[in-house]
Tab-separated table of C-alpha atoms and ligand atoms in Angstrom:
chain	number	residue	atom	x	y	z
A	30	MET	CA	1.245	13.611	-18.410
A	31	GLN	CA	-1.266	11.624	-20.497
A	32	LYS	CA	-0.161	13.095	-23.781
A	33	ILE	CA	3.471	12.409	-22.999
A	34	ALA	CA	2.646	8.911	-21.869
A	35	PHE	CA	0.789	8.325	-25.164
A	36	LYS	CA	3.751	9.496	-27.161
A	37	HIS	CA	5.760	6.617	-25.441
A	38	LEU	CA	3.156	4.171	-25.954
A	39	LYS	CA	3.244	4.882	-29.649
A	40	ALA	CA	6.860	4.781	-29.987
A	41	GLY	CA	6.663	1.354	-28.510
A	42	ASP	CA	8.068	2.072	-25.062
A	43	GLU	CA	7.032	0.065	-22.083
A	44	ILE	CA	5.864	2.203	-19.325
A	45	GLY	CA	6.231	1.464	-15.572
A	46	LEU	CA	4.117	3.393	-12.974
A	47	VAL	CA	4.980	3.712	-9.336
A	48	PRO	CA	2.066	5.142	-7.544
A	49	THR	CA	2.930	6.926	-4.424
A	50	MET	CA	1.696	9.560	-2.030
A	51	GLY	CA	5.285	10.883	-1.477
A	52	ALA	CA	7.447	10.975	1.531
A	53	LEU	CA	9.508	8.491	-0.381
A	54	HIS	CA	11.527	5.862	1.356
A	55	ASN	CA	13.480	2.730	0.778
A	56	GLY	CA	10.280	0.715	0.154
A	57	HIS	CA	9.341	3.018	-2.576
A	58	ILE	CA	12.838	3.120	-4.054
A	59	SER	CA	12.802	-0.788	-4.354
A	60	LEU	CA	9.703	-0.262	-6.463
A	61	ILE	CA	11.451	2.360	-8.554
A	62	GLU	CA	14.392	0.142	-9.065
A	63	LYS	CA	12.184	-2.735	-10.103
A	64	SER	CA	10.482	-0.297	-12.676
A	65	ALA	CA	13.942	1.016	-13.841
A	66	LYS	CA	15.028	-2.508	-14.538
A	67	ASN	CA	11.751	-3.977	-16.168
A	68	ASP	CA	10.482	-0.864	-18.114
A	69	ASP	CA	11.775	1.636	-20.781
A	70	ILE	CA	9.914	4.539	-18.935
A	71	THR	CA	9.534	5.041	-15.333
A	72	ILE	CA	6.725	7.401	-14.208
A	73	VAL	CA	6.502	8.022	-10.377
A	74	SER	CA	3.219	9.625	-9.406
A	75	ILE	CA	3.354	11.703	-6.176
A	76	PHE	CA	-0.355	12.522	-4.862
A	77	VAL	CA	-1.624	12.778	-1.598
A	78	ASN	CA	-4.962	11.565	-2.334
A	79	PRO	CA	-7.699	13.368	-0.448
A	80	VAL	CA	-10.448	11.011	-1.234
A	81	GLN	CA	-8.694	8.181	0.540
A	82	PHE	CA	-8.696	9.743	3.728
A	83	GLY	CA	-11.766	9.613	6.103
A	84	HIS	CA	-12.842	12.563	8.331
A	85	GLY	CA	-10.382	13.026	11.084
A	86	GLU	CA	-7.740	11.018	9.495
A	87	ASP	CA	-4.315	12.291	8.849
A	88	TYR	CA	-4.690	14.047	5.294
A	89	LEU	CA	-3.576	17.383	6.418
A	90	LYS	CA	-0.530	16.303	8.506
A	91	TYR	CA	0.609	13.799	6.017
A	92	PRO	CA	4.273	14.507	5.237
A	93	ARG	CA	4.962	16.346	1.777
A	94	PRO	CA	8.730	16.665	1.655
A	95	VAL	CA	8.453	17.646	-2.152
A	96	LYS	CA	12.175	18.506	-2.676
A	97	LYS	CA	13.521	15.454	-1.069
A	98	ASP	CA	11.195	13.253	-2.982
A	99	LEU	CA	12.174	14.871	-6.398
A	100	GLU	CA	15.858	14.374	-5.396
A	101	ILE	CA	15.187	10.796	-4.747
A	102	CYS	CA	13.518	10.601	-8.205
A	103	LYS	CA	16.130	12.247	-9.759
A	104	LYS	CA	18.871	9.878	-8.106
A	105	ASN	CA	17.088	6.707	-9.121
A	106	ARG	CA	16.697	7.737	-12.795
A	107	VAL	CA	12.902	8.275	-12.768
A	108	ASP	CA	11.972	9.629	-16.171
A	109	TYR	CA	8.806	11.639	-15.038
A	110	ALA	CA	7.593	12.587	-11.407
A	111	PHE	CA	3.863	13.199	-12.042
A	112	MET	CA	2.688	15.528	-9.304
A	113	PRO	CA	-1.011	16.554	-10.124
A	114	SER	CA	-2.897	19.086	-7.883
A	115	VAL	CA	-5.962	17.823	-6.072
A	116	LYS	CA	-7.986	20.037	-8.572
A	117	ASP	CA	-6.288	18.204	-11.615
A	118	MET	CA	-7.365	14.839	-10.104
A	119	PHE	CA	-10.527	15.480	-8.378
A	120	PRO	CA	-12.196	18.917	-9.434
A	121	GLN	CA	-15.238	19.799	-7.484
A	122	GLU	CA	-17.554	18.238	-10.332
A	123	HIS	CA	-15.849	14.857	-9.987
A	124	LYS	CA	-18.623	12.159	-9.889
A	125	ALA	CA	-17.366	8.772	-10.803
A	126	PHE	CA	-15.834	6.294	-8.324
A	127	VAL	CA	-14.482	2.828	-8.758
A	128	GLU	CA	-15.399	0.126	-6.073
A	129	VAL	CA	-14.540	-3.321	-5.466
A	130	LYS	CA	-17.334	-4.607	-3.747
A	131	ALA	CA	-16.854	-6.907	-0.443
A	132	LEU	CA	-12.926	-6.692	-0.513
A	133	GLN	CA	-13.191	-2.998	0.352
A	134	ASP	CA	-15.172	-3.550	3.412
A	135	ILE	CA	-13.266	-5.940	5.325
A	136	MET	CA	-10.149	-5.548	7.404
A	137	CYS	CA	-8.874	-2.027	7.069
A	138	GLY	CA	-12.073	-1.277	5.035
A	139	ALA	CA	-13.940	-1.898	8.228
A	140	PHE	CA	-12.134	0.748	10.014
A	141	ARG	CA	-11.680	3.148	7.026
A	142	PRO	CA	-14.868	2.881	5.248
A	143	VAL	CA	-14.111	5.472	2.346
A	144	HIS	CA	-10.364	4.395	2.051
A	145	PHE	CA	-10.488	1.830	-0.521
A	146	ARG	CA	-12.901	3.486	-3.006
A	147	GLY	CA	-10.740	6.455	-2.732
A	148	VAL	CA	-7.511	4.510	-3.469
A	149	VAL	CA	-9.066	2.393	-6.466
A	150	THR	CA	-10.597	5.640	-8.006
A	151	ALA	CA	-7.322	7.456	-7.756
A	152	VAL	CA	-5.074	4.426	-9.298
A	153	SER	CA	-7.547	3.940	-12.032
A	154	LYS	CA	-7.052	7.322	-12.951
A	155	LEU	CA	-3.416	6.972	-12.986
A	156	PHE	CA	-3.498	4.040	-14.934
A	157	ASN	CA	-5.534	5.681	-17.755
A	158	ILE	CA	-3.375	8.770	-17.586
A	159	SER	CA	0.109	6.947	-17.890
A	160	PHE	CA	-0.957	3.843	-19.965
A	161	ALA	CA	1.279	1.920	-17.755
A	162	ASP	CA	2.311	-1.636	-18.851
A	163	ARG	CA	3.289	-2.306	-15.278
A	164	ALA	CA	2.511	-0.828	-11.901
A	165	TYR	CA	4.301	-1.563	-8.666
A	166	PHE	CA	2.797	-1.902	-5.392
A	167	GLY	CA	4.419	-2.818	-2.085
A	168	MET	CA	2.977	-5.876	-0.172
A	169	LYS	CA	2.842	-3.949	3.246
A	170	ASP	CA	-0.534	-2.731	2.015
A	171	PHE	CA	-1.490	-6.355	1.117
A	172	GLN	CA	-5.352	-5.613	1.056
A	173	GLN	CA	-4.628	-2.644	-1.270
A	174	LEU	CA	-2.666	-4.678	-3.312
A	175	LYS	CA	-5.410	-7.518	-3.855
A	176	ILE	CA	-8.155	-4.916	-4.337
A	177	ILE	CA	-6.097	-3.238	-7.009
A	178	GLU	CA	-5.415	-6.603	-8.626
A	179	LYS	CA	-9.097	-7.357	-8.789
A	180	MET	CA	-9.858	-3.798	-10.003
A	181	ALA	CA	-7.519	-4.254	-12.750
A	182	LYS	CA	-8.754	-7.716	-13.774
A	183	ASP	CA	-12.488	-6.880	-13.482
A	184	LEU	CA	-12.126	-3.789	-15.555
A	185	SER	CA	-9.740	-5.130	-18.158
A	186	PHE	CA	-7.021	-2.535	-17.575
A	187	ARG	CA	-4.076	-3.259	-19.716
A	188	THR	CA	-1.789	-2.678	-16.765
A	189	LYS	CA	-0.041	-5.611	-15.123
A	190	ILE	CA	0.099	-5.399	-11.238
A	191	VAL	CA	3.453	-6.029	-9.819
A	192	PRO	CA	3.619	-6.968	-6.213
A	193	CYS	CA	6.675	-6.268	-4.375
A	194	PRO	CA	8.255	-7.362	-1.020
A	195	ILE	CA	7.974	-5.394	2.226
A	196	VAL	CA	11.199	-3.535	2.923
A	197	ARG	CA	11.803	-3.386	6.656
A	198	GLU	CA	14.069	-1.397	9.074
A	199	LYS	CA	16.938	-3.632	10.511
A	200	ASN	CA	14.974	-4.276	13.565
A	201	GLY	CA	11.980	-5.444	11.484
A	202	LEU	CA	9.633	-2.545	11.489
A	203	ALA	CA	7.887	-2.317	8.014
A	204	LEU	CA	8.858	1.101	6.245
A	205	SER	CA	6.084	3.416	6.221
A	206	SER	CA	5.757	7.064	5.471
A	207	ARG	CA	3.768	7.163	8.635
A	208	ASN	CA	6.740	5.946	10.694
A	209	SER	CA	7.767	9.632	10.900
A	210	TYR	CA	4.881	10.169	13.271
A	211	LEU	CA	6.374	7.917	15.856
A	212	SER	CA	8.299	9.195	18.840
A	213	ASP	CA	11.712	7.354	19.457
A	214	GLU	CA	9.852	5.236	22.293
A	215	GLU	CA	7.010	4.601	19.954
A	216	LYS	CA	9.260	3.391	17.292
A	217	ALA	CA	11.056	1.077	19.714
A	218	VAL	CA	8.009	-0.499	20.854
A	219	SER	CA	6.547	-0.760	17.336
A	220	LEU	CA	8.974	-3.361	16.251
A	221	ASN	CA	6.949	-5.910	18.406
A	222	ILE	CA	4.426	-5.809	15.611
A	223	SER	CA	6.884	-7.604	13.070
A	224	LYS	CA	8.303	-9.607	15.816
A	225	SER	CA	4.821	-10.994	16.758
A	226	LEU	CA	4.176	-11.701	13.111
A	227	LYS	CA	7.448	-13.405	12.560
A	228	GLU	CA	6.874	-15.602	15.657
A	229	ALA	CA	3.277	-16.293	14.328
A	230	ALA	CA	4.758	-17.609	11.183
A	231	LYS	CA	6.979	-19.978	13.089
A	232	GLU	CA	4.065	-21.098	15.418
A	233	PHE	CA	1.962	-21.826	12.307
A	234	LYS	CA	4.033	-24.726	11.389
A	235	SER	CA	2.863	-26.763	14.221
A	236	LYS	CA	-0.317	-24.860	15.957
A	237	SER	CA	-3.793	-24.260	14.978
A	238	LEU	CA	-4.927	-20.987	13.283
A	239	SER	CA	-6.619	-19.897	16.322
A	240	ALA	CA	-3.659	-20.607	18.660
A	241	VAL	CA	-1.390	-18.592	16.447
A	242	LYS	CA	-3.711	-15.728	16.345
A	243	ASN	CA	-4.379	-15.630	20.012
A	244	SER	CA	-0.787	-15.710	20.864
A	245	ALA	CA	0.004	-12.767	18.499
A	246	ILE	CA	-3.086	-10.859	19.743
A	247	SER	CA	-1.760	-11.190	23.383
A	248	LYS	CA	1.754	-9.848	22.362
A	249	LEU	CA	0.342	-7.047	20.391
A	250	LYS	CA	-1.768	-6.041	23.521
A	251	LYS	CA	1.402	-5.712	25.570
A	252	ILE	CA	2.662	-2.971	23.369
A	253	PRO	CA	2.317	0.355	25.683
A	254	ASN	CA	-0.337	2.660	24.319
A	255	SER	CA	-1.418	0.207	21.606
A	256	LYS	CA	-4.956	-0.581	20.292
A	257	ILE	CA	-5.626	-3.318	17.918
A	258	ASP	CA	-8.115	-2.516	14.897
A	259	TYR	CA	-7.726	-6.114	13.432
A	260	ALA	CA	-5.516	-9.119	13.454
A	261	GLU	CA	-6.755	-11.618	10.817
A	262	ILE	CA	-5.410	-14.681	9.049
A	263	VAL	CA	-6.648	-14.792	5.544
A	264	SER	CA	-6.356	-16.462	2.448
A	265	ALA	CA	-3.720	-14.602	0.343
A	266	SER	CA	-5.468	-15.300	-2.780
A	267	ASP	CA	-8.728	-13.623	-1.929
A	268	LEU	CA	-8.579	-12.530	1.611
A	269	SER	CA	-11.290	-14.856	2.742
A	270	PRO	CA	-11.017	-16.105	6.254
A	271	ALA	CA	-8.131	-18.756	6.294
A	272	TYR	CA	-9.127	-22.470	7.229
A	273	ARG	CA	-6.886	-25.373	7.996
A	274	ASN	CA	-6.462	-26.247	4.587
A	275	THR	CA	-6.004	-22.817	2.935
A	276	LYS	CA	-2.933	-23.033	0.861
A	277	LYS	CA	-1.573	-19.524	0.961
A	278	VAL	CA	-1.910	-17.662	4.100
A	279	VAL	CA	-1.367	-14.168	5.222
A	280	PHE	CA	-1.486	-12.779	8.798
A	281	ALA	CA	-2.414	-9.219	8.476
A	282	VAL	CA	-2.667	-6.665	11.317
A	283	ALA	CA	-3.649	-3.038	11.936
A	284	VAL	CA	-2.422	-1.522	15.220
A	285	TRP	CA	-2.430	1.857	16.774
A	286	VAL	CA	0.827	2.857	18.486
A	287	GLY	CA	-0.324	6.250	20.344
A	288	LYS	CA	-2.005	8.280	17.532
A	289	THR	CA	-0.256	6.240	14.585
A	290	ARG	CA	-1.911	3.589	12.772
A	291	LEU	CA	0.556	1.017	11.619
A	292	ILE	CA	-0.178	-2.042	9.259
A	293	ASP	CA	2.023	-5.229	8.512
A	294	ASN	CA	1.557	-8.682	7.452
A	295	ILE	CA	3.421	-11.918	7.001
A	296	GLN	CA	3.026	-14.798	4.556
A	297	MET	CA	2.765	-18.111	6.477
A	298	THR	CA	3.461	-21.717	5.315
A	299	LYS	CA	3.228	-24.975	6.822
B	137	LIG	O1	-0.304	3.123	-1.075
B	137	LIG	C1	-0.203	4.431	-1.431
B	137	LIG	O2	0.685	5.219	-1.261
B	137	LIG	C2	-1.554	4.892	-2.033
B	137	LIG	O3	-2.633	4.233	-1.297
B	137	LIG	C3	-1.591	5.033	-3.537
B	137	LIG	C4	-1.621	3.510	-4.041
B	137	LIG	C5	-0.289	5.733	-4.094
B	137	LIG	C6	-2.907	5.588	-4.064
B	137	LIG	O4	-3.158	6.748	-3.621
């Protein structure tokens, strides 16, 4: 892949990278479409990255519908589907890891201690392999997006990070490959996550941060079989805790519904 990408780089092609773990849905397709529009070459990487899963997490059960993913790539004019093996990316002797201090330890990182180190290491490798001019990331994983932006800036990667809006089901549920774990009943109640966030964004216009947060938390708690990992209102620029005067604010949550961990967020403005 690196040799092929280098040929395109030398030929003056602009390269777009859409890093994924497969189980492609309309959210991924929106990233692919954006790259197809902006770039001469679109590379989609499909790699269920073991180093971003902690012990007891869903690495083994993570969906891997390879044939369907490749059909989606073909249909959406992807030039290359890059599907490295675990041995290609992380052979036994692999020792180098990339970390983004502090940002990796809060929010999702507080509950998934090795997660972002694994994400950032895999993504750095993908940037180096693809020589991407642009890489596309969904805003559902808002913390991931911010961490990757920081990594790319601090380590002087040539790749420009392109944030892409969350794609939702009609009822509001944010698209995620993990939604396939949900039973019909769980799916039905999960829409209360996006609903609570939407209501929070409305309340934010007139209420205090803590009032907005508490009202959302009490709604999230009512979801049957749910457990809140966190519900935090942070600065959209650096994920620090938001204050009354913070300009751009994001309300981000991680909520378990049964055995499935869902994340979602919303930008809020006064
Ligand atoms: O968001 C994802 O699917 C993954 O975390 C990513 C960015 C492809 C890295 O493995």
